mmCIF file of C-alpha atoms in Angstrom:
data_model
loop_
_atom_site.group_PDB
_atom_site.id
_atom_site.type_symbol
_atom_site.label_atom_id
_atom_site.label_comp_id
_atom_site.label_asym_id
_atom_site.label_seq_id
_atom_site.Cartn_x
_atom_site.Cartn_y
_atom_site.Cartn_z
ATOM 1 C CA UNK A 128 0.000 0.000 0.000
ATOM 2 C CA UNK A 129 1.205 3.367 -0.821
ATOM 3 C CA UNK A 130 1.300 5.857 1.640
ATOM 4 C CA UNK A 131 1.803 9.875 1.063
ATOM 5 C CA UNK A 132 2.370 11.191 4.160
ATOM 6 C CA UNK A 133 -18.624 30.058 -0.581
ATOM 7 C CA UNK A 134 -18.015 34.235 -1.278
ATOM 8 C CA UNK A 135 -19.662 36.268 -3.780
ATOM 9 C CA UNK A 136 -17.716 37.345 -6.992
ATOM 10 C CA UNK A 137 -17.136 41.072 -7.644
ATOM 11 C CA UNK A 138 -15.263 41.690 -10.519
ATOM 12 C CA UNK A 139 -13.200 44.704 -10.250
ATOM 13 C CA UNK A 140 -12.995 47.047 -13.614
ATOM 14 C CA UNK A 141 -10.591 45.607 -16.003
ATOM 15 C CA UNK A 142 -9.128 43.268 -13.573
ATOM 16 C CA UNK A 143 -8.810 39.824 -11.542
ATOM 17 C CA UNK A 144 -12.145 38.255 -10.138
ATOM 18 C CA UNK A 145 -12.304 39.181 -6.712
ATOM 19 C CA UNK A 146 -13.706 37.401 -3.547
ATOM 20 C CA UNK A 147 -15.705 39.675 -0.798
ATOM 21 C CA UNK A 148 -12.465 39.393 1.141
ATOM 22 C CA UNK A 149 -10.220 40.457 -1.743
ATOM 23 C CA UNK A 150 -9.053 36.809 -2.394
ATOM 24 C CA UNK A 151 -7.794 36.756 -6.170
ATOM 25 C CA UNK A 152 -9.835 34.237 -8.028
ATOM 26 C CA UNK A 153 -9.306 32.802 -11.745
ATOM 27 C CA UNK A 154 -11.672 33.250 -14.450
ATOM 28 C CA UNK A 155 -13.494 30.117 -13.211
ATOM 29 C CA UNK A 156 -13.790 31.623 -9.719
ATOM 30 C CA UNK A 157 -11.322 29.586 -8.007
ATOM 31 C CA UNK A 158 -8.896 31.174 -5.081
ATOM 32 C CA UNK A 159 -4.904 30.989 -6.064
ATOM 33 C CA UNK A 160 -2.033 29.845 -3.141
ATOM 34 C CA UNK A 161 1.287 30.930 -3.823
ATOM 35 C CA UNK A 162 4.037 28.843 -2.346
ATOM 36 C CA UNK A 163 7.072 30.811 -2.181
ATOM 37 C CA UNK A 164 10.187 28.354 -1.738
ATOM 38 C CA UNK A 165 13.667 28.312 -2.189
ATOM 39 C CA UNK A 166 13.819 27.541 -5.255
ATOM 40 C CA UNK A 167 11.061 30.089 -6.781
ATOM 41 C CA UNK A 168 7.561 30.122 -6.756
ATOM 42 C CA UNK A 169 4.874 28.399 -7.458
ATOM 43 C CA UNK A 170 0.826 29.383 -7.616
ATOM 44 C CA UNK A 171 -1.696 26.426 -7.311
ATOM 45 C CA UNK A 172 -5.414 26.753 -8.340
ATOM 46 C CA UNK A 173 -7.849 24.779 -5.632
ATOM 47 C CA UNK A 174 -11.297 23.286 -6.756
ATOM 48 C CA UNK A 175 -13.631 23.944 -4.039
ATOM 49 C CA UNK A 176 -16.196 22.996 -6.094
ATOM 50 C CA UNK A 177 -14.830 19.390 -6.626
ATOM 51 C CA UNK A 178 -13.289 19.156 -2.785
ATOM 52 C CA UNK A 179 -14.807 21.726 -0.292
ATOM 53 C CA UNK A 180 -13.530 19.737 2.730
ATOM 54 C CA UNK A 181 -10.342 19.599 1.475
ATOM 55 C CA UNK A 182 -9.557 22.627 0.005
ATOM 56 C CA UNK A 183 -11.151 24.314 3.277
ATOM 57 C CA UNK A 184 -8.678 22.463 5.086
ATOM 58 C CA UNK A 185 -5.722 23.636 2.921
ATOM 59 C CA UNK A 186 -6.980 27.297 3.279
ATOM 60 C CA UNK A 187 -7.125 26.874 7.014
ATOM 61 C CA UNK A 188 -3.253 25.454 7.279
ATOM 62 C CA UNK A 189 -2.329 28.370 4.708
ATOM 63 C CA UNK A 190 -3.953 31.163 6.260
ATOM 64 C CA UNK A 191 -2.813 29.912 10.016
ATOM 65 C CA UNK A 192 0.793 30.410 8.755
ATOM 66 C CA UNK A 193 1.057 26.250 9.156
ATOM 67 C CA UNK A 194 3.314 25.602 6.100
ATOM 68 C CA UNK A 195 5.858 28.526 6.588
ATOM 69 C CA UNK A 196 9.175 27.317 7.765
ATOM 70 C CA UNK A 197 8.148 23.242 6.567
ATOM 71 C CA UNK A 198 10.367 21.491 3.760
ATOM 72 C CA UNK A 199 9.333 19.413 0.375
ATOM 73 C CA UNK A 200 10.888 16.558 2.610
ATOM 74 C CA UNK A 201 9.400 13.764 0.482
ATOM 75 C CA UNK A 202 11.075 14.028 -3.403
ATOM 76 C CA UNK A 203 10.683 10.992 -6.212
ATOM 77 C CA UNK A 204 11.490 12.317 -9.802
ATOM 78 C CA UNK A 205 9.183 9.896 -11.564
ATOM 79 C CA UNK A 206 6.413 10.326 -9.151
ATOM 80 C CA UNK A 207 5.759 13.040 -6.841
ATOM 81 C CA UNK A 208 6.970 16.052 -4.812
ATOM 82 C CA UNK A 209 5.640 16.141 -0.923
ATOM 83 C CA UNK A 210 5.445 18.499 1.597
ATOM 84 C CA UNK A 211 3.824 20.324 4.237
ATOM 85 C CA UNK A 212 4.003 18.494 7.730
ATOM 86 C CA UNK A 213 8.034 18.760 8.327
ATOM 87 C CA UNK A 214 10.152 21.176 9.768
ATOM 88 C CA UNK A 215 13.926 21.308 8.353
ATOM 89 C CA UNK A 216 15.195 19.198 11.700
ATOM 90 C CA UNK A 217 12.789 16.505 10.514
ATOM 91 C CA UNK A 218 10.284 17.762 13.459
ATOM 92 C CA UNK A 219 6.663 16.754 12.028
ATOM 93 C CA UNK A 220 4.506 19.780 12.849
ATOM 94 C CA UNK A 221 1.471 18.804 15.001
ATOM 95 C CA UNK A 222 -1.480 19.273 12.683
ATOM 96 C CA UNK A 223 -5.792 19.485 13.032
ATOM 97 C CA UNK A 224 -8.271 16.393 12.880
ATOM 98 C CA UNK A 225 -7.857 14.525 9.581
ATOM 99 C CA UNK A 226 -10.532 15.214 7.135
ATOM 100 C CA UNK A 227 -12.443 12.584 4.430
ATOM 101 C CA UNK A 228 -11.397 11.818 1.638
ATOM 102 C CA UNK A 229 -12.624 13.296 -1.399
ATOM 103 C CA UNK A 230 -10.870 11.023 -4.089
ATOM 104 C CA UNK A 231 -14.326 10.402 -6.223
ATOM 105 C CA UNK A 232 -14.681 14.214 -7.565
ATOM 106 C CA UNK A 233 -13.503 13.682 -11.289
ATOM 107 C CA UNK A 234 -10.183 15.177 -10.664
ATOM 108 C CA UNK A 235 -7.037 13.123 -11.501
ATOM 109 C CA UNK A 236 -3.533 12.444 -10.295
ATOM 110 C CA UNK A 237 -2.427 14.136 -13.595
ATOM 111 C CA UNK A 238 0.907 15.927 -14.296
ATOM 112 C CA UNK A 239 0.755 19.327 -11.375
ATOM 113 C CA UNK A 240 -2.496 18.564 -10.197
ATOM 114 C CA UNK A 241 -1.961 18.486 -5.731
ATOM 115 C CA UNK A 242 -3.181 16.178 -3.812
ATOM 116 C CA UNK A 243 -3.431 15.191 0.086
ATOM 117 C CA UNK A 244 -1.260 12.518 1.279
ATOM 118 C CA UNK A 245 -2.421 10.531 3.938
ATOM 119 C CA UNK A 246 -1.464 7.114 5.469
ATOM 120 C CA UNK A 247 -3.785 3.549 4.512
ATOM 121 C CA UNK A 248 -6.791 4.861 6.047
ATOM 122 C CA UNK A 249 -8.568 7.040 3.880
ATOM 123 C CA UNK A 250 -9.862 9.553 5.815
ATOM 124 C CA UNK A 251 -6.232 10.328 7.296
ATOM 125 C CA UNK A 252 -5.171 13.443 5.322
ATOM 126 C CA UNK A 253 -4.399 16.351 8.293
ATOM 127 C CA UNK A 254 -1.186 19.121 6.581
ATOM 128 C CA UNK A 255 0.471 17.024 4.125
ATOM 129 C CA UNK A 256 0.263 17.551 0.558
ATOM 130 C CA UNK A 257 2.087 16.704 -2.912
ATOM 131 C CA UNK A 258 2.519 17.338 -6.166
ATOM 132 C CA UNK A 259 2.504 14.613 -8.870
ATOM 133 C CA UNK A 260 5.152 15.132 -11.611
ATOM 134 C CA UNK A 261 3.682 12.481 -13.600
ATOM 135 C CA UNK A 262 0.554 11.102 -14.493
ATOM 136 C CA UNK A 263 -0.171 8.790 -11.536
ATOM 137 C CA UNK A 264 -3.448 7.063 -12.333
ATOM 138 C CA UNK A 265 -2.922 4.419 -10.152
ATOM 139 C CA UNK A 266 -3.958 6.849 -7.301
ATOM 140 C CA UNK A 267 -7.291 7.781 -8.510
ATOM 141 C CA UNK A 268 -10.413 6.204 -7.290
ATOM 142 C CA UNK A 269 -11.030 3.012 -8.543
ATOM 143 C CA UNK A 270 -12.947 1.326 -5.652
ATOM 144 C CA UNK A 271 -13.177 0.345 -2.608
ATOM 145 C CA UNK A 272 -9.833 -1.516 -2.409
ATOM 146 C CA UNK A 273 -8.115 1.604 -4.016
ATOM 147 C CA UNK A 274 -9.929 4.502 -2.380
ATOM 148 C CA UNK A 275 -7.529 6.951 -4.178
ATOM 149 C CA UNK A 276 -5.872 9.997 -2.554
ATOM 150 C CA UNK A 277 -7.986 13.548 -2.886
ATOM 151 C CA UNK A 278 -6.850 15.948 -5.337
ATOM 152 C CA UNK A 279 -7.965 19.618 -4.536
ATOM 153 C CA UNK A 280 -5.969 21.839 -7.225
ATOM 154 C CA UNK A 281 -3.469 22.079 -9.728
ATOM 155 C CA UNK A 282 -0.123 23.882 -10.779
ATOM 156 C CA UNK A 283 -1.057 26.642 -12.821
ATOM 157 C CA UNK A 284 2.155 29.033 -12.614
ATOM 158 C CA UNK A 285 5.787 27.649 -11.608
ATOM 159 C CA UNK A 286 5.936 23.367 -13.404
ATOM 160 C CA UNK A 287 9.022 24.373 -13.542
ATOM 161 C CA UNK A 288 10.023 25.313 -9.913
ATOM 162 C CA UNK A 289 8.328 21.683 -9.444
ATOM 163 C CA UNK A 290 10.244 20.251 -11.836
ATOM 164 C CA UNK A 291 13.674 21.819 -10.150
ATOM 165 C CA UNK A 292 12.484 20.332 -6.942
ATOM 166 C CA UNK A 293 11.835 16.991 -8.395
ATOM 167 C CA UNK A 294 15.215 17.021 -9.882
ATOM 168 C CA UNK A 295 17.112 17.847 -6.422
ATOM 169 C CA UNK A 296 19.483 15.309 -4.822
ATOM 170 C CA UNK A 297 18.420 12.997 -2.006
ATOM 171 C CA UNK A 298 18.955 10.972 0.626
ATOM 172 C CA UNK A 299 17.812 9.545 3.819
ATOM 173 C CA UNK A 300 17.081 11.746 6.614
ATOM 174 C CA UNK A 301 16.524 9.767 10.158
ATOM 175 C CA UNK A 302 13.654 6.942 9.032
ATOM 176 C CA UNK A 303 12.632 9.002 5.572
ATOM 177 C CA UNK A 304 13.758 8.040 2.749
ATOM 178 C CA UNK A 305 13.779 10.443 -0.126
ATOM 179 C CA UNK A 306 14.401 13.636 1.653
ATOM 180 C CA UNK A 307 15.888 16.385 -0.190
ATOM 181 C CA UNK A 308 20.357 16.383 0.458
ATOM 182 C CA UNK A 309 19.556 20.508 0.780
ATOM 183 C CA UNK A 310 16.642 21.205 2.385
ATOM 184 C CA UNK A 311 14.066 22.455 -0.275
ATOM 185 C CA UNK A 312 11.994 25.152 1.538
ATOM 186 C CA UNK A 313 8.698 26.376 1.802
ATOM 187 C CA UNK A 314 9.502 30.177 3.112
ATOM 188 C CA UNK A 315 5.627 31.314 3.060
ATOM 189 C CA UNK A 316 2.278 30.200 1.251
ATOM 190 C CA UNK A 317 -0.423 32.630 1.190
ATOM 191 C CA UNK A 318 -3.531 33.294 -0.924
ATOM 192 C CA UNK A 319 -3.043 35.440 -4.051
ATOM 193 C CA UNK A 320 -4.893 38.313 -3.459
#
């Protein structure tokens, strides 16, 4: 088993949809997180309309400050970058309730489309997230024995700060395999505005 750890619209003249609270939205209405890391940006569209839960739950981690300071500590060119739950010192952050899963939503583990990670029980996901640098169909929904891991958004500005990060050297790190030889930060996520 694999295991990966509602506003109103206003459109401003000329300009970016805009939530009541200023949030930046894309032409389809959907709010945009930056991740600023150390090696660039990247900006991530969420689909609250396919994943509420989830993307709620990414919002609240976000806008509580929860991924500053954490590390991509989980990195397998040919797979998937993952992050959000680990500190540089390999410290796992202490996170909120794990939410359900909402793997059956007609999104797919597609080339820079996010997704939680989560241990073998489904409805595990808490802070971690990552990044698929490939197609990974084989976590997608297919049924009860392969409940799938929930994808929430997608990559639509920096593939290729993604696909520096998927590149980087690594190692082991204490009991993880796969973590990044220099740490590959995430300085500060926010929502576009």
């Amino acid at each position: 088993m694999l295991a990966l750890f509602g506003c109103a619209s206003q459109q401003p003249a000329g300009g970016t949809p805009q939530t009541a609270n200023g949030t930046q939205q894309t032409a389809s209405g959907n709010a945009v997180v930056v991740l600023e890391t150390s090696k660039g940006n990247m900006e991530i569209e969420l689909y609250a309309d396919k994943a509420p839960v989830t993307v709620s739950n990414f919002l609240m981690y976000v806008n509580e400050h929860f991924y500053d300071g954490t590390v991509f500590h989980r990195v397998m060119d040919g797979f998937m970058i993952q992050g959000g739950g680990f500190t540089p010192d390999g410290i796992e952050r202490y996170t909120r309730d794990p939410i359900i899963l909402e793997s059956r939503n007609g999104l797919h583990n597609g080339i820079g489309y996010v997704a939680m990670a989560r241990t073998e029980d489904p409805n595990s996901a808490t802070s971690q997230f990552f990044i698929n640098v490939v197609d990974n169909s084989m976590l997608d929904y297919s049924g009860p024995a392969n409940p799938g891991y929930a994808v929430f958004g997608k990559v639509v500005s920096g593939m290729d700060v993604v696909n520096t990060i998927k590149s980087v050297p690594v190692s082991t790190r204490g009991y993880y395999e796969n973590w990044p030889v220099e740490d590959v930060m995430i300085i500060r996520a926010y929502v576009k505005q």
